[in-house]
Coordinates of C-alpha atoms and ligand atoms in Angstrom, one line a residue:
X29 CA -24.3 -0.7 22.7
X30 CA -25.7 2.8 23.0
X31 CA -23.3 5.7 22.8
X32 CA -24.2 7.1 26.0
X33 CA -21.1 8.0 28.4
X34 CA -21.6 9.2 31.6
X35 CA -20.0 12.1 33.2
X36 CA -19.1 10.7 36.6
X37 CA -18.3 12.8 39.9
X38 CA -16.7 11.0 42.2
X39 CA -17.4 13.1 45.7
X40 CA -14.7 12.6 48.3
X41 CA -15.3 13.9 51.9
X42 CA -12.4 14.8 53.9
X43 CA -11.4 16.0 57.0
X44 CA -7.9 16.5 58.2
X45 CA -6.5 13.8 55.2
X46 CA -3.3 15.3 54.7
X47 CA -1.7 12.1 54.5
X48 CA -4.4 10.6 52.1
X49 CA -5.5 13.1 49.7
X50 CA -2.5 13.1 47.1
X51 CA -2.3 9.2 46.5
X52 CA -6.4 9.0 46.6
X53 CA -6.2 11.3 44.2
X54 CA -4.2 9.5 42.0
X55 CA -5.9 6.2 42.3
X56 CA -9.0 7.7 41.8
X57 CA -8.1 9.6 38.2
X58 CA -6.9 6.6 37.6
X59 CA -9.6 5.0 37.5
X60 CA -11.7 7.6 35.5
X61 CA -9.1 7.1 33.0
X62 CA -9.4 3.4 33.0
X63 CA -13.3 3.8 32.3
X64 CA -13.4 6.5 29.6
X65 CA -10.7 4.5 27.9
X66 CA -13.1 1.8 28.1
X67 CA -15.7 4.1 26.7
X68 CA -17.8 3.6 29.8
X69 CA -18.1 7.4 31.0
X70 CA -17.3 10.9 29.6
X71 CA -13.6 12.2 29.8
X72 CA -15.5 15.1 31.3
X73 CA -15.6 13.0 34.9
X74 CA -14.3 14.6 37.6
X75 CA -13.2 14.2 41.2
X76 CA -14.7 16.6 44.2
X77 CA -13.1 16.9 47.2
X78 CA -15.6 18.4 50.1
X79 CA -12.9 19.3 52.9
X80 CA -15.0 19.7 55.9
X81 CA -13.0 22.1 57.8
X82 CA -9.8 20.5 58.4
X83 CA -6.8 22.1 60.5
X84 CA -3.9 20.5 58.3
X85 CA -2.5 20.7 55.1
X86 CA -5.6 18.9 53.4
X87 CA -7.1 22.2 51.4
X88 CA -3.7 23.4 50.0
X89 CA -3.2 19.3 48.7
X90 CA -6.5 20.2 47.2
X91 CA -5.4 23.3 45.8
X92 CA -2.1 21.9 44.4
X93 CA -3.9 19.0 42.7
X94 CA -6.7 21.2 41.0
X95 CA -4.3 23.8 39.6
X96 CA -2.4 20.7 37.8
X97 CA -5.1 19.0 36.9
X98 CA -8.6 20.9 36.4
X99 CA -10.8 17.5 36.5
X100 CA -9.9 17.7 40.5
X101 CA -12.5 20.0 41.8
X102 CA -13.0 20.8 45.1
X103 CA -15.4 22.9 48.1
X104 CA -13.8 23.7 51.2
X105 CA -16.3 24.0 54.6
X106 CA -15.8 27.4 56.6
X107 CA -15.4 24.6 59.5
X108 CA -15.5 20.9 60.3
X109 CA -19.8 20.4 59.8
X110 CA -19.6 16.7 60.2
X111 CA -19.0 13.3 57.5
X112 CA -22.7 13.9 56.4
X113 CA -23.0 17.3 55.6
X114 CA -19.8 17.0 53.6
X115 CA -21.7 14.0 51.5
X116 CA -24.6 16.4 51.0
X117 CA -22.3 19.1 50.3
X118 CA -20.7 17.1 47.7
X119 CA -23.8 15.6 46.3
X120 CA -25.1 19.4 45.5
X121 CA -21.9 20.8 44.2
X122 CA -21.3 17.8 41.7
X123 CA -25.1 18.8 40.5
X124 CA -24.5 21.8 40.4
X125 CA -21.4 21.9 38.1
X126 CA -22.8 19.0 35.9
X127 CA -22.7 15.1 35.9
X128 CA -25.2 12.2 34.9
X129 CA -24.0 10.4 38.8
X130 CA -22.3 10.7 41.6
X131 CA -20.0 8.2 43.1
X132 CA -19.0 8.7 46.9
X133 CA -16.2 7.3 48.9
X134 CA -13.7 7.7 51.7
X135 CA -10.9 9.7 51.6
X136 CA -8.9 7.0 53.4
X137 CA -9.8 5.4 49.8
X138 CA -10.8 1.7 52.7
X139 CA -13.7 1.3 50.0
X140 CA -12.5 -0.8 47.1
X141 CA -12.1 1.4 44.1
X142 CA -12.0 -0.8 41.8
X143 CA -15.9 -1.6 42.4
X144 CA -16.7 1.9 40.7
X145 CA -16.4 0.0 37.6
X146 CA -19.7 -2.6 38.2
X147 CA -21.5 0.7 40.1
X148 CA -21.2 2.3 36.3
X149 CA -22.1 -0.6 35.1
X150 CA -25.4 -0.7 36.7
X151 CA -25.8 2.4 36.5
X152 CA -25.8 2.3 32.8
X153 CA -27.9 -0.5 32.6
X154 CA -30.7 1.9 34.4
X155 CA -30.2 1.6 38.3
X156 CA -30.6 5.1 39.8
X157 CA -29.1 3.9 43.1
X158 CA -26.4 1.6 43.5
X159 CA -25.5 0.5 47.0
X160 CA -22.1 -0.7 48.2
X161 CA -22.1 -3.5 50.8
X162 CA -19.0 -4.2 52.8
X163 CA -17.9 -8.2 52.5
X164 CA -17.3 -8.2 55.9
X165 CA -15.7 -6.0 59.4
X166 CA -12.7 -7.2 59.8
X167 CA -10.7 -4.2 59.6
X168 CA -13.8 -2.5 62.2
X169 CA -12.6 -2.5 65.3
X170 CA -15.1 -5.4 67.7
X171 CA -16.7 -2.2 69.3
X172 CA -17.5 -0.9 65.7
X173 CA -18.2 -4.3 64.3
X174 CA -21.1 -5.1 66.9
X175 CA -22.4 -1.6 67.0
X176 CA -23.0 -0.9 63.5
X177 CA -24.7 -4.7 63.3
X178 CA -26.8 -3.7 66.4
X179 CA -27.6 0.2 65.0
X180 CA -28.6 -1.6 61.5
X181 CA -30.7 -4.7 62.8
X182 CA -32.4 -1.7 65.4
X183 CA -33.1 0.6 62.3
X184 CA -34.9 -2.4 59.9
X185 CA -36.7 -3.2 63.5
X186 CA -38.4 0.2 63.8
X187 CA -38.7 0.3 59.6
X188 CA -36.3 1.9 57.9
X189 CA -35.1 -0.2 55.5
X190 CA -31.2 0.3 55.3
X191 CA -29.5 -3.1 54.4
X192 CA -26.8 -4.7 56.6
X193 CA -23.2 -3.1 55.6
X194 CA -23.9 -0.4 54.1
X195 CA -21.4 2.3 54.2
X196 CA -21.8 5.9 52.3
X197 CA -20.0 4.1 49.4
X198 CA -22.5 4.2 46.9
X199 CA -23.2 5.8 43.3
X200 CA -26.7 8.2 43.0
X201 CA -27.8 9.3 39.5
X202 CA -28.5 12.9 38.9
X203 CA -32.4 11.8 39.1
X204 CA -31.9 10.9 42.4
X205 CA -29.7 14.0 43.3
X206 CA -32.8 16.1 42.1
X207 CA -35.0 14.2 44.4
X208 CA -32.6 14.6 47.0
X209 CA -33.1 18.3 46.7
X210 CA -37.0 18.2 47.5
X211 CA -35.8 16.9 50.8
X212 CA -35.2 20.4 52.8
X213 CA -34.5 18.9 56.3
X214 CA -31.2 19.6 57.5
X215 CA -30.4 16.8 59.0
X216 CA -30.3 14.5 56.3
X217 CA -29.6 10.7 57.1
X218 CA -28.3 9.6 53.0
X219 CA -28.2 5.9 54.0
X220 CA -31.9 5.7 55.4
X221 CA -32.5 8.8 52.2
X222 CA -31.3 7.1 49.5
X223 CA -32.7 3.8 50.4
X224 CA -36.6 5.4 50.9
X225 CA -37.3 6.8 47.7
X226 CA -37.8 4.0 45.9
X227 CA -35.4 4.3 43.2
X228 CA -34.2 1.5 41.2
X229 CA -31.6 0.2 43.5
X230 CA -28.8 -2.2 43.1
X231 CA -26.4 -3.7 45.2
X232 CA -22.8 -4.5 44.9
X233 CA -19.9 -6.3 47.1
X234 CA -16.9 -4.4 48.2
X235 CA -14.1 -5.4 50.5
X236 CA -12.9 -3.2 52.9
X237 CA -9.2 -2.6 53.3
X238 CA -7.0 -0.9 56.2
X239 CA -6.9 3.2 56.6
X240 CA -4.3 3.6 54.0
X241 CA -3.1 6.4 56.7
X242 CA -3.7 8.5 59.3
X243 CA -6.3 7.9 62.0
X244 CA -10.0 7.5 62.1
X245 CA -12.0 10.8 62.1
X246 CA -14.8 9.1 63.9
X247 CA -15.5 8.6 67.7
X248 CA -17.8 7.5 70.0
X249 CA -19.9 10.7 70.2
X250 CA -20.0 11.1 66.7
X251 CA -21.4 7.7 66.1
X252 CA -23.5 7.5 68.9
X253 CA -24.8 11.1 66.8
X254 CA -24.9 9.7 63.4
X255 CA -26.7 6.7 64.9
X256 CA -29.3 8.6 67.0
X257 CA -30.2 11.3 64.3
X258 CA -30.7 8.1 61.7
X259 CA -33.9 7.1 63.9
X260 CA -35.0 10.1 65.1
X261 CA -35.3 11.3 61.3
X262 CA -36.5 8.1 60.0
X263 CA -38.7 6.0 62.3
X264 CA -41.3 7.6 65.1
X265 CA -41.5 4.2 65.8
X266 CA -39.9 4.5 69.4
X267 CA -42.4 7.2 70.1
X268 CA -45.3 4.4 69.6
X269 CA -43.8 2.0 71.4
X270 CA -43.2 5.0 74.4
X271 CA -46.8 5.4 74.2
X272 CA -47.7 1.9 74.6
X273 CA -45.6 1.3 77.2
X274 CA -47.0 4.4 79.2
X275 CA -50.6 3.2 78.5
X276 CA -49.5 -0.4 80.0
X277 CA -48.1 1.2 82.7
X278 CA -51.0 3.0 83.8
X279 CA -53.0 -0.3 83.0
X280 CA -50.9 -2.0 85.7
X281 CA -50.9 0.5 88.1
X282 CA -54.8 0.8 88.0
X283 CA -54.5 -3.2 88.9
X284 CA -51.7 -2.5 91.7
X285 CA -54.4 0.6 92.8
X286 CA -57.4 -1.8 92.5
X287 CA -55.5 -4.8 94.9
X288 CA -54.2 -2.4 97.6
X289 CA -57.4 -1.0 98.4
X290 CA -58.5 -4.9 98.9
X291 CA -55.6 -5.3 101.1
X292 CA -56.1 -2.2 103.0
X293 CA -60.3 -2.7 103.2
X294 CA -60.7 -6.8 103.6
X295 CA -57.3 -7.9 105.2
X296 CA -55.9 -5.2 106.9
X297 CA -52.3 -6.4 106.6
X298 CA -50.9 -2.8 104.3
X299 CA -47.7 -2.4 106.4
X300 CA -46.7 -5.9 104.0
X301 CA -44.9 -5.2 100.5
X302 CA -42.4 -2.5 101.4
X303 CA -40.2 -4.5 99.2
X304 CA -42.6 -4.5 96.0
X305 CA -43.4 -0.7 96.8
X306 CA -39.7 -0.5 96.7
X307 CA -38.9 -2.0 93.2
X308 CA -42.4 -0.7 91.4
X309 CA -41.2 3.0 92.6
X310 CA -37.4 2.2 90.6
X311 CA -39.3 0.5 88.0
X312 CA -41.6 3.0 86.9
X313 CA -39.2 5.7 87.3
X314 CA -36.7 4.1 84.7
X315 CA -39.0 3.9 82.7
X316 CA -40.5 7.5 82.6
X317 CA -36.8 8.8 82.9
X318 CA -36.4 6.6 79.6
X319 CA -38.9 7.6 77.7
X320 CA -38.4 11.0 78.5
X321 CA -34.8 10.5 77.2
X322 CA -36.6 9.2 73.6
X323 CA -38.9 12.2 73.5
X324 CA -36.5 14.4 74.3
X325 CA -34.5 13.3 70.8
X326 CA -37.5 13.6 69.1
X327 CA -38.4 17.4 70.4
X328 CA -34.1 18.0 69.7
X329 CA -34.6 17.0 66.3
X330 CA -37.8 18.8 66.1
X331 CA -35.8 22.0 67.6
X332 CA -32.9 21.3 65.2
X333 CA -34.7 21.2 61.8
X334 CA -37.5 24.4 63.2
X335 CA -34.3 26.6 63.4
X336 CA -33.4 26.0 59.9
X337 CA -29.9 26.6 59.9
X338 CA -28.0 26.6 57.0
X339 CA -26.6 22.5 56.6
X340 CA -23.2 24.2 55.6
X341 CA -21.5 27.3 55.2
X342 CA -18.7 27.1 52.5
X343 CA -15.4 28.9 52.1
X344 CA -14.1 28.5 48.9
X345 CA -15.0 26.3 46.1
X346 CA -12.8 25.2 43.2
X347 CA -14.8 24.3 40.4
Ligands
UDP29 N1 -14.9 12.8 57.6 C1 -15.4 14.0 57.4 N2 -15.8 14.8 58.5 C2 -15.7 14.3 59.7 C3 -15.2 13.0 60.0 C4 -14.9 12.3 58.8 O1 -15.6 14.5 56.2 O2 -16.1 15.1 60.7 C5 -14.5 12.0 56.4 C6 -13.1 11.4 56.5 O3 -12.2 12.3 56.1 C7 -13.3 10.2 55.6 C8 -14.7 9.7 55.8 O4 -15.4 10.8 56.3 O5 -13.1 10.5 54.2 C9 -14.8 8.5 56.7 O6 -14.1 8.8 57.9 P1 -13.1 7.7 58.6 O7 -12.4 7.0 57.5 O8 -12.3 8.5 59.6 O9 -14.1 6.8 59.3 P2 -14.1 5.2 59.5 O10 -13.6 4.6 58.2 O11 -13.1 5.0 60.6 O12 -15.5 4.9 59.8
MG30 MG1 -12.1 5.1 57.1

């Protein structure tokens, strides 16, 4: 067995966990302790709490817990910049300060903990990428449940290749951080990222348990923009098929053109097919409304990543 031991950062996005972040903290040192005692990483690992701008108590928990213990680290956002940013966040500032990989997980600690162990594990045994896959949705909500099976079958569909249940539970080496940082759009989408580069990847079951507390920072809007920016930054497939569809369409109406200047010249009978003019006209004009909807993301994104905004401003760090 090689002598080789790890310096783990385990990043932890938060927002508004005041109820959460002292007993995830715990549990989480923990289990550092439980793997440098097993010689499996450095004592050195670390925990790095990325508090995305929250209104409560969460930063001074932070603050508290760093002062007692310096292997609780910490960045805090100027305000709330969304679950993603908070990863990336986290993923730079743990590669910044130092580590050989970089586990992620919920604040809400619903992610097994205990499966850090066989991410090491693999890690060790010279995976750059180890994926966390959920053994099933039960504590997901139906809503959730058939969304996130729809938004994942939709996303393999148009070729990005995220697997099913996936979650941002997952362990990156610090090879893979660096690659991450020749990425420079904003708008990062880690599970379709970290899944693209072609890194060794490995896979390992987790079971998901209840919100230890508190209530789920995610709605509607913000899945429905988590979900939207994954295929407009990953796939222009929907563009393509917008294209086709617009070249079938004119297609069919050069046949519709072609048979009612028959009708009008040979039988003379055009008053006929108010009905079909009826439906063609809502037809066709759902479907250029629609694919005006999908270009229109595309030309958003476009407009987001031109402006080049900063992903994140940050307050304080605690390093
Ligand atoms: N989160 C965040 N910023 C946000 C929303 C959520 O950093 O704007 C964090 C949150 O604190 C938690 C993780 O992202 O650590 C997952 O959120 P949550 O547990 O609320 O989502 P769910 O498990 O319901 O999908
Ligand atoms: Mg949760």
């Amino acid at each position: 067995m090689s002598e080789f031991k790890p310096i783990l950062a385990i990043v932890i996005p938060c927002f508004n966990e005041e109820l959460c972040v002292n007993s995830t903290a715990e549990k989480l040192l923990e289990i550092l302790r439980i793997l440098s005692d097993k010689n499996k990483i450095s004592e050195k690992s670390y925990l790095y709490f990325v508090d995305d701008g929250s209104t409560d108590k969460t930063w001074q928990i932070i603050e508290e817990l760093h002062n007692a213990n310096p292997l609780v680290k910490g960045l805090k956002f100027i305000r709330n910049f969304g679950n993603q940013k908070a990863l990336i966040a986290g993923y730079e500032g743990v590669r910044d300060i130092g580590c050989d990989c970089a586990v992620s997980i919920d604040a809400d600690l619903q992610q097994d903990e205990f499966a850090i162990e066989t991410f090491v594990d693999k890690f060790t045994s010279g995976a750059d990428i180890v994926s966390g896959i959920r053994n099933s949705r039960d504590t997901d909500t139906f809503f959730k449940k058939t969304s996130a099976v729809m938004f994942y079958k939709l996303m393999n569909m148009l070729g990005a290749k995220i697997p099913l249940n996936h979650s941002d539970y997952r362990l990156v080496s610090k090879r893979a951080l660096d690659i991450m940082e020749m990425y420079p759009e904003k708008y990062l989408f880690l599970r379709g990222f970290f899944n693209d580069v072609g890194l060794k990847t490995e896979y390992v079951n987790f079971d998901v348990k209840p919100r230890m507390a508190g209530e789920s920072k995610f709605n509607f809007v913000k899945l429905m923009g988590l979900a939207l920016n994954g295929i407009t930054s990953f796939s222009v497939v929907p563009l393509r098929i917008v294209s086709i569809l617009g070249f079938i369409m004119a297609f069919v109406s050069f046949l519709i053109g072609l048979e009612t200047i028959f009708e009008k010249i040979f039988l003379h009978n055009t008053p006929n097919g108010w009905a079909t003019t009826i439906l063609l006209l809502c037809f066709f004009g759902g479907i250029q409304i629609c694919c005006l909807g999908v270009i229109g993301e595309y030309v958003g994104q476009v407009y987001r990543e031109v402006k080049a905004r900063p992903r994140y401003i940050k307050e304080t760090e605690l390093k």
